Coordinates of C-alpha atoms (C1' of nucleotides) in Angstrom, one line a residue:
Chain G
M1245 CA -198.9 109.1 -90.7
S1246 CA -199.4 105.5 -91.1
N1247 CA -196.9 102.7 -91.1
D1248 CA -193.8 103.7 -89.1
S1249 CA -192.4 101.3 -86.7
G1250 CA -193.5 102.6 -83.4
N1251 CA -190.5 104.5 -82.1
S1252 CA -190.2 107.0 -84.8
G1253 CA -191.2 110.6 -84.2
K1254 CA -189.4 110.6 -80.9
T1255 CA -186.2 112.4 -80.3
P1256 CA -183.2 110.2 -79.5
R1257 CA -182.1 109.9 -75.9
K1258 CA -180.3 107.7 -73.4
R1259 CA -181.7 104.2 -73.5
K1260 CA -183.2 102.5 -70.4
D1261 CA -180.3 100.0 -70.3
G1262 CA -177.9 102.9 -70.0
G1263 CA -176.4 102.5 -73.4
E1264 CA -175.8 105.6 -75.5
L1265 CA -177.6 106.3 -78.8
D1266 CA -175.3 108.1 -81.1
E1267 CA -177.4 110.7 -82.9
T1268 CA -174.8 111.2 -85.6
R1269 CA -174.3 107.6 -86.5
G1270 CA -175.5 106.6 -89.9
V1271 CA -178.1 103.9 -89.3
F1272 CA -181.0 104.4 -91.8
M1273 CA -181.0 103.5 -95.5
I1274 CA -182.6 106.0 -97.7
S1275 CA -186.0 104.4 -97.8
V1276 CA -186.2 104.3 -94.0
A1277 CA -184.9 107.8 -93.6
A1278 CA -187.4 109.0 -96.1
E1279 CA -190.2 107.2 -94.4
L1280 CA -189.2 108.6 -91.0
A1281 CA -189.0 112.1 -92.4
G1282 CA -192.2 111.8 -94.5
M1283 CA -190.4 112.4 -97.7
H1284 CA -189.8 110.8 -101.1
P1285 CA -186.4 109.0 -101.3
Q1286 CA -185.6 110.9 -104.4
T1287 CA -186.2 114.2 -102.5
L1288 CA -183.5 113.2 -100.1
R1289 CA -181.1 112.6 -102.9
M1290 CA -182.0 116.0 -104.3
Y1291 CA -181.4 117.7 -101.0
E1292 CA -178.0 116.1 -100.8
A1293 CA -177.2 117.3 -104.3
R1294 CA -178.1 120.8 -103.1
G1295 CA -175.9 120.5 -100.0
L1296 CA -178.8 120.6 -97.5
I1297 CA -178.0 117.3 -96.0
T1298 CA -174.9 115.0 -96.1
P1299 CA -175.6 111.5 -95.0
K1300 CA -172.8 109.1 -94.3
R1301 CA -172.0 106.4 -96.8
S1302 CA -171.4 102.7 -96.4
P1303 CA -168.3 101.3 -98.0
K1304 CA -170.5 100.5 -101.0
Q1305 CA -171.8 104.1 -101.3
T1306 CA -175.2 103.4 -99.8
R1307 CA -176.4 106.4 -98.0
L1308 CA -176.7 106.1 -94.3
Y1309 CA -178.8 108.6 -92.4
S1310 CA -178.4 109.3 -88.7
Q1311 CA -181.1 110.4 -86.3
A1312 CA -179.7 113.9 -86.5
D1313 CA -180.1 113.7 -90.2
V1314 CA -183.7 112.7 -89.9
E1315 CA -184.3 115.5 -87.5
R1316 CA -182.8 117.9 -89.9
L1317 CA -184.9 116.5 -92.7
R1318 CA -188.0 117.0 -90.6
R1319 CA -187.0 120.6 -89.9
I1320 CA -186.5 121.1 -93.7
Q1321 CA -189.9 119.5 -94.3
E1322 CA -191.4 121.9 -91.8
M1323 CA -189.9 124.9 -93.5
T1324 CA -190.9 123.9 -97.0
T1325 CA -194.3 122.4 -96.5
E1326 CA -195.6 124.5 -93.7
A1327 CA -193.9 127.8 -94.1
G1328 CA -193.5 127.6 -97.9
L1329 CA -189.8 128.3 -98.1
N1330 CA -187.9 127.2 -101.1
L1331 CA -184.6 125.5 -100.7
A1332 CA -182.6 128.7 -100.9
G1333 CA -184.7 129.9 -98.0
V1334 CA -184.1 126.8 -96.1
E1335 CA -180.4 127.1 -96.5
T1336 CA -180.4 130.7 -95.4
V1337 CA -182.6 130.0 -92.4
L1338 CA -180.4 127.1 -91.3
D1339 CA -177.4 129.3 -91.6
M1340 CA -179.0 132.0 -89.6
E1341 CA -180.0 129.6 -86.9
E1342 CA -176.4 128.6 -86.5
Q1343 CA -175.5 132.2 -86.1
F1344 CA -178.3 132.6 -83.4
E1345 CA -176.8 129.6 -81.7
R1346 CA -173.3 131.1 -81.6
M1347 CA -174.7 134.4 -80.4
R1348 CA -176.6 132.6 -77.7
A1349 CA -173.5 130.8 -76.6
E1350 CA -171.6 134.0 -76.5
M1351 CA -174.2 135.5 -74.3
A1352 CA -174.1 132.6 -71.9
Q1353 CA -170.3 133.0 -71.8
M1354 CA -170.6 136.6 -71.1
R1355 CA -173.0 136.1 -68.3
K1356 CA -170.8 133.4 -66.8
R1357 CA -167.7 135.6 -66.9
A1358 CA -169.6 138.5 -65.4
E1359 CA -170.7 136.3 -62.6
E1360 CA -167.2 135.0 -62.0
M1361 CA -165.9 138.5 -62.1
Q1362 CA -168.4 139.6 -59.5
R1363 CA -167.5 136.7 -57.3
E1364 CA -163.8 137.5 -57.5
M1365 CA -164.4 141.2 -56.8
L1366 CA -166.6 140.4 -53.9
E1367 CA -164.0 138.2 -52.5
Q1368 CA -161.5 140.9 -52.7
L1369 CA -163.8 143.3 -51.2
E1370 CA -164.4 140.9 -48.4
Q1371 CA -160.7 140.6 -47.9
A1372 CA -160.3 144.3 -47.9
R1373 CA -162.9 144.9 -45.3
G1374 CA -164.8 141.9 -44.3
S1375 CA -167.6 143.2 -42.1
L1376 CA -168.5 145.9 -44.6
R1377 CA -169.9 143.3 -47.0
A1378 CA -173.5 143.7 -45.8
E1379 CA -173.6 147.3 -47.0
I1380 CA -172.7 146.3 -50.5
V1381 CA -175.4 145.4 -53.0
P1382 CA -175.5 141.6 -52.7
Y1383 CA -174.5 139.2 -55.4
G1384 CA -178.1 138.1 -56.2
A1385 CA -179.2 141.7 -57.0
Y1386 CA -176.4 142.2 -59.5
N1387 CA -177.1 138.9 -61.1
S1388 CA -180.8 139.5 -61.7
E1389 CA -179.9 142.7 -63.3
L1390 CA -177.6 141.1 -65.8
G1391 CA -180.4 140.2 -68.2
A1392 CA -184.1 139.5 -68.3
R1393 CA -184.3 135.9 -69.3
P1394 CA -181.9 133.2 -68.3
V1395 CA -179.9 131.7 -71.2
E1396 CA -180.2 128.0 -71.3
A1397 CA -177.0 126.2 -71.9
S1398 CA -178.2 123.1 -73.7
E1399 CA -181.2 123.9 -75.9
P1400 CA -180.4 124.9 -79.4
V1401 CA -182.1 127.9 -80.9
K1402 CA -185.0 127.1 -83.3
I1403 CA -186.6 130.0 -85.1
P1404 CA -190.4 129.7 -85.1
I1405 CA -191.4 129.6 -88.7
K1406 CA -194.7 131.2 -89.5
R1407 CA -197.3 128.9 -90.9
R1408 CA -198.7 130.0 -94.2
T1409 CA -202.3 131.1 -94.5
K1410 CA -202.3 129.9 -98.1
S1411 CA -203.0 126.3 -99.1
P1412 CA -200.3 123.9 -97.9
K1413 CA -198.3 121.9 -100.4
R1414 CA -199.7 118.5 -101.3
K1415 CA -198.2 115.6 -99.6
R1416 CA -196.6 112.6 -101.1
G1417 CA -199.3 110.3 -102.6
Chain K
M1417 CA -181.7 154.0 -115.3
S1418 CA -183.3 157.1 -116.8
N1419 CA -185.5 159.6 -115.2
D1420 CA -184.8 159.9 -111.5
S1421 CA -183.9 163.2 -110.0
G1422 CA -180.2 162.9 -109.2
N1423 CA -180.2 162.0 -105.6
S1424 CA -181.5 158.5 -106.0
G1425 CA -179.4 155.5 -105.1
K1426 CA -178.0 157.2 -102.0
T1427 CA -178.9 156.5 -98.5
P1428 CA -180.8 159.2 -96.7
R1429 CA -178.8 161.4 -94.3
K1430 CA -178.7 164.9 -92.9
R1431 CA -178.8 167.5 -95.5
K1432 CA -176.1 170.1 -96.0
D1433 CA -178.4 172.9 -94.9
G1434 CA -178.9 171.1 -91.6
G1435 CA -182.5 170.1 -92.3
E1436 CA -183.6 166.5 -91.5
L1437 CA -184.7 164.0 -94.1
D1438 CA -187.4 161.8 -92.7
E1439 CA -186.7 158.3 -93.9
T1440 CA -190.2 157.2 -93.1
R1441 CA -192.1 159.9 -94.9
G1442 CA -194.0 158.8 -98.0
V1443 CA -192.5 160.7 -100.8
F1444 CA -192.3 158.5 -103.9
M1445 CA -195.1 157.4 -106.1
I1446 CA -195.1 153.8 -107.2
S1447 CA -193.4 154.4 -110.5
V1448 CA -190.5 156.3 -108.8
A1449 CA -190.2 153.8 -106.0
A1450 CA -190.1 150.9 -108.5
E1451 CA -187.5 152.7 -110.5
L1452 CA -185.3 153.3 -107.4
A1453 CA -185.7 149.8 -106.3
G1454 CA -185.1 148.4 -109.7
M1455 CA -188.5 146.6 -109.8
H1456 CA -191.7 146.5 -111.7
P1457 CA -194.4 148.7 -110.3
Q1458 CA -196.7 145.7 -110.3
T1459 CA -194.3 143.8 -108.2
L1460 CA -194.5 146.4 -105.6
R1461 CA -198.3 146.0 -105.5
M1462 CA -197.8 142.3 -105.2
Y1463 CA -195.4 142.6 -102.3
E1464 CA -197.9 144.9 -100.6
A1465 CA -200.7 142.3 -101.1
R1466 CA -198.4 139.8 -99.5
G1467 CA -197.7 142.0 -96.5
L1468 CA -194.0 142.5 -97.3
I1469 CA -194.2 146.2 -97.6
T1470 CA -196.8 148.8 -96.5
P1471 CA -196.4 152.1 -98.2
K1472 CA -198.3 155.1 -96.9
R1473 CA -201.3 156.3 -98.9
S1474 CA -202.2 159.7 -100.1
P1475 CA -205.8 160.9 -99.3
K1476 CA -206.7 159.6 -102.8
Q1477 CA -205.2 156.2 -102.1
T1478 CA -202.1 156.7 -104.2
R1479 CA -199.2 154.7 -102.7
L1480 CA -196.4 156.8 -101.2
Y1481 CA -193.2 155.0 -100.6
S1482 CA -190.6 156.3 -98.1
Q1483 CA -186.8 156.1 -98.4
A1484 CA -187.0 153.3 -95.8
D1485 CA -189.5 151.5 -98.0
V1486 CA -187.2 151.7 -100.9
E1487 CA -184.3 150.4 -98.8
R1488 CA -186.5 147.5 -97.7
L1489 CA -187.5 146.9 -101.3
R1490 CA -183.8 146.8 -102.3
R1491 CA -183.1 144.4 -99.5
I1492 CA -186.0 142.1 -100.7
Q1493 CA -184.7 142.4 -104.2
E1494 CA -181.3 141.2 -103.0
M1495 CA -182.8 138.2 -101.3
T1496 CA -184.9 137.1 -104.2
T1497 CA -182.7 137.9 -107.1
E1498 CA -179.3 137.2 -105.7
A1499 CA -180.0 134.6 -103.0
G1500 CA -182.9 133.0 -104.7
L1501 CA -185.3 133.2 -101.8
N1502 CA -189.0 133.1 -102.5
L1503 CA -191.3 135.5 -100.7
A1504 CA -192.0 133.2 -97.8
G1505 CA -188.3 133.0 -97.3
V1506 CA -188.0 136.8 -97.4
E1507 CA -190.6 137.1 -94.8
T1508 CA -188.9 134.6 -92.5
V1509 CA -185.5 136.2 -92.9
L1510 CA -186.8 139.7 -92.3
D1511 CA -188.4 138.4 -89.1
M1512 CA -185.3 136.7 -88.0
E1513 CA -183.2 139.8 -88.6
E1514 CA -185.5 141.6 -86.2
Q1515 CA -184.8 138.9 -83.6
F1516 CA -181.1 139.2 -84.2
E1517 CA -181.5 142.9 -83.7
R1518 CA -183.2 142.4 -80.4
M1519 CA -180.6 139.9 -79.3
R1520 CA -177.8 142.3 -80.2
A1521 CA -179.5 145.1 -78.2
E1522 CA -179.8 142.8 -75.3
M1523 CA -176.1 141.9 -75.4
A1524 CA -175.1 145.5 -75.6
Q1525 CA -177.3 146.2 -72.6
M1526 CA -175.7 143.3 -70.7
R1527 CA -172.3 144.5 -71.5
K1528 CA -173.1 148.0 -70.3
R1529 CA -174.6 146.7 -67.1
A1530 CA -171.6 144.5 -66.4
E1531 CA -169.3 147.5 -66.9
E1532 CA -171.4 149.7 -64.6
M1533 CA -171.3 147.0 -62.0
Q1534 CA -167.6 146.7 -62.2
R1535 CA -167.2 150.4 -61.9
E1536 CA -169.4 150.5 -58.8
M1537 CA -167.6 147.6 -57.2
L1538 CA -164.2 149.1 -57.9
E1539 CA -165.4 152.3 -56.3
Q1540 CA -166.5 150.4 -53.3
L1541 CA -163.2 148.5 -53.2
E1542 CA -161.4 151.8 -53.4
Q1543 CA -163.4 153.2 -50.6
A1544 CA -162.7 150.1 -48.6
R1545 CA -158.9 150.3 -49.0
G1546 CA -157.8 152.9 -51.4
S1547 CA -154.2 152.1 -51.8
L1548 CA -154.8 148.4 -52.4
R1549 CA -156.3 149.1 -55.8
A1550 CA -153.1 148.6 -57.7
E1551 CA -153.0 145.0 -56.7
I1552 CA -156.5 144.3 -58.1
V1553 CA -156.9 143.2 -61.7
P1554 CA -157.6 146.6 -63.4
Y1555 CA -160.8 147.6 -65.0
G1556 CA -159.5 147.2 -68.6
A1557 CA -158.5 143.6 -68.1
Y1558 CA -162.0 142.6 -67.0
N1559 CA -163.5 144.6 -69.7
S1560 CA -161.6 142.9 -72.5
E1561 CA -162.6 139.6 -71.1
L1562 CA -166.3 140.4 -71.3
G1563 CA -166.5 139.5 -75.0
A1564 CA -164.5 139.1 -78.1
R1565 CA -166.0 141.8 -80.4
P1566 CA -167.4 145.1 -79.3
V1567 CA -171.1 145.3 -80.0
E1568 CA -171.9 148.4 -81.9
A1569 CA -174.9 150.4 -80.7
S1570 CA -176.2 151.8 -83.9
E1571 CA -175.7 149.5 -86.8
P1572 CA -178.6 147.2 -87.5
V1573 CA -177.9 143.5 -88.0
K1574 CA -178.0 142.4 -91.7
I1575 CA -177.6 138.7 -92.3
P1576 CA -175.2 138.1 -95.2
I1577 CA -177.2 136.2 -97.7
K1578 CA -175.2 133.7 -99.8
R1579 CA -175.2 134.4 -103.5
R1580 CA -176.4 131.5 -105.6
T1581 CA -174.0 129.6 -107.8
K1582 CA -176.9 128.9 -110.1
S1583 CA -178.0 131.4 -112.8
P1584 CA -179.4 134.6 -111.5
K1585 CA -183.0 135.6 -112.2
R1586 CA -183.5 137.7 -115.3
K1587 CA -183.9 141.4 -114.7
R1588 CA -186.8 143.4 -115.7
G1589 CA -186.7 144.1 -119.5
Chain H
dT478 C1' -186.4 86.6 -108.5
dT479 C1' -187.5 90.3 -105.3
dG480 C1' -186.5 94.5 -103.3
dC481 C1' -183.4 97.4 -102.3
dT482 C1' -179.5 100.6 -103.9
dC483 C1' -177.3 103.8 -107.3
dC484 C1' -177.9 107.2 -111.1
dT485 C1' -180.1 110.5 -114.8
dC486 C1' -184.0 112.3 -117.3
dA487 C1' -188.5 114.2 -117.8
dC488 C1' -192.7 116.0 -116.6
dG489 C1' -196.6 118.3 -113.7
dT490 C1' -197.5 121.8 -110.5
dC491 C1' -197.0 126.0 -108.2
dA492 C1' -195.0 130.6 -107.1
dC493 C1' -193.7 134.7 -109.0
dG494 C1' -193.0 138.4 -112.0
dT495 C1' -194.9 141.0 -115.4
dG496 C1' -197.8 142.4 -119.3
dA497 C1' -202.4 143.6 -120.7
dG498 C1' -206.7 145.7 -120.2
dG499 C1' -210.0 148.7 -118.3
dT500 C1' -211.0 152.8 -114.8
dG501 C1' -210.5 157.4 -112.9
dG502 C1' -208.5 161.9 -111.5
dC503 C1' -204.8 165.7 -112.0
Chain R
dT1126 C1' -205.1 164.1 -124.7
dT1127 C1' -201.1 162.3 -122.1
dG1128 C1' -199.4 159.9 -118.3
dC1129 C1' -200.0 158.7 -114.2
dT1130 C1' -202.8 156.1 -110.7
dC1131 C1' -206.0 152.2 -109.3
dC1132 C1' -207.5 147.4 -109.9
dT1133 C1' -207.9 142.3 -111.8
dC1134 C1' -206.7 138.6 -114.9
dA1135 C1' -203.7 135.8 -117.5
dC1136 C1' -199.6 133.8 -119.1
dG1137 C1' -194.5 132.5 -119.3
dT1138 C1' -190.7 130.8 -116.6
dC1139 C1' -188.5 128.6 -113.1
dA1140 C1' -187.9 125.6 -108.9
dC1141 C1' -189.2 121.6 -106.9
dG1142 C1' -191.0 117.2 -106.1
dT1143 C1' -191.5 112.8 -107.9
dG1144 C1' -192.1 109.2 -111.2
dA1145 C1' -189.8 106.3 -114.7
dG1146 C1' -186.2 103.8 -116.5
dG1147 C1' -182.0 101.3 -116.4
dT1148 C1' -177.9 99.4 -113.4
dG1149 C1' -175.9 96.5 -109.8
dG1150 C1' -175.2 93.9 -105.5
dC1151 C1' -177.1 91.4 -101.2

DNA sequence: TTGCTCCTCACGTCACGTGAGGTGGC
DNA sequence: TTGCTCCTCACGTCACGTGAGGTGGC
């Protein structure tokens, strides 16, 4: 890209001065958001009409896009330009990603409960016959058996979209 | 429809005589498969060229579609005609469904292991001090805590695709 | 006034479905 | 010969992106 203002393209995070950046706060007017996302402003309006993105509005109805909105736009851009999805596909995939996310959370929950359960039971066992504990399969062994990969608590699920082998769409002139 | 042989439109299953129907066996020529899937034969060839479906071939290179192929075609049909996905979207969604499936299997596995674990530990507890068992939170209570919904072992995951509000695509004339 | 916003309308391009046209073997 | 198969090519339609055109407020 060319003329963005230096800090774009980076994910939002805590600032050095310790202040919080609110990812969901509407801060960019449409022209800026479009620039950041590498899209035509009119495209953003179209996406909104299709329900793919819902920027905040100023009291005077000017659209205000958040960092999170811009991330979402970039994600949509990726799906359309690089994977060749149409907007119906984008909608579907975004929905599915949410489902993945819920499922992932459920798994993490399950794992956590299983661990708690074990701990409690081990405690009870210990209470029941303290010295016997060494003979029992230790906590760690059970835990590692509970699943192959650890489930990260924070990272959202992103489905890797296949790049098309065909010619990519033309970019905005 | 017109000239299919009576049993079309039904999902394959065990036959009354006890014989097995092999869902993956190539049995339908392209015209029949197209008829069953409600598609144009040429569309099937196109999908194959795009890698969306891979029918078997006879020694003379005639395509032979299985029941499973027809199901897949119907599924694709649903995604394109009713949800409005393009073929890139179909590809992506089918991939994602496979991922869902793996995740679901993993969860079932986890649940199973957690249950086994409990059982073992309860056994050990019982061994340790038999009569105390009544005081311990019983098996069933732990189990119901392990997750909201039961995970079915057999049913494959199908993502519900939203129907478009827009006009549906025209059917084959 | 300039440059942004808002909106609607229209057009070019591309993907996709399908028809046509020509071949070959049961 | 008829009706299927194979293939490639071409065209119509639709979705999508974007440009234009006209409005209004800082």
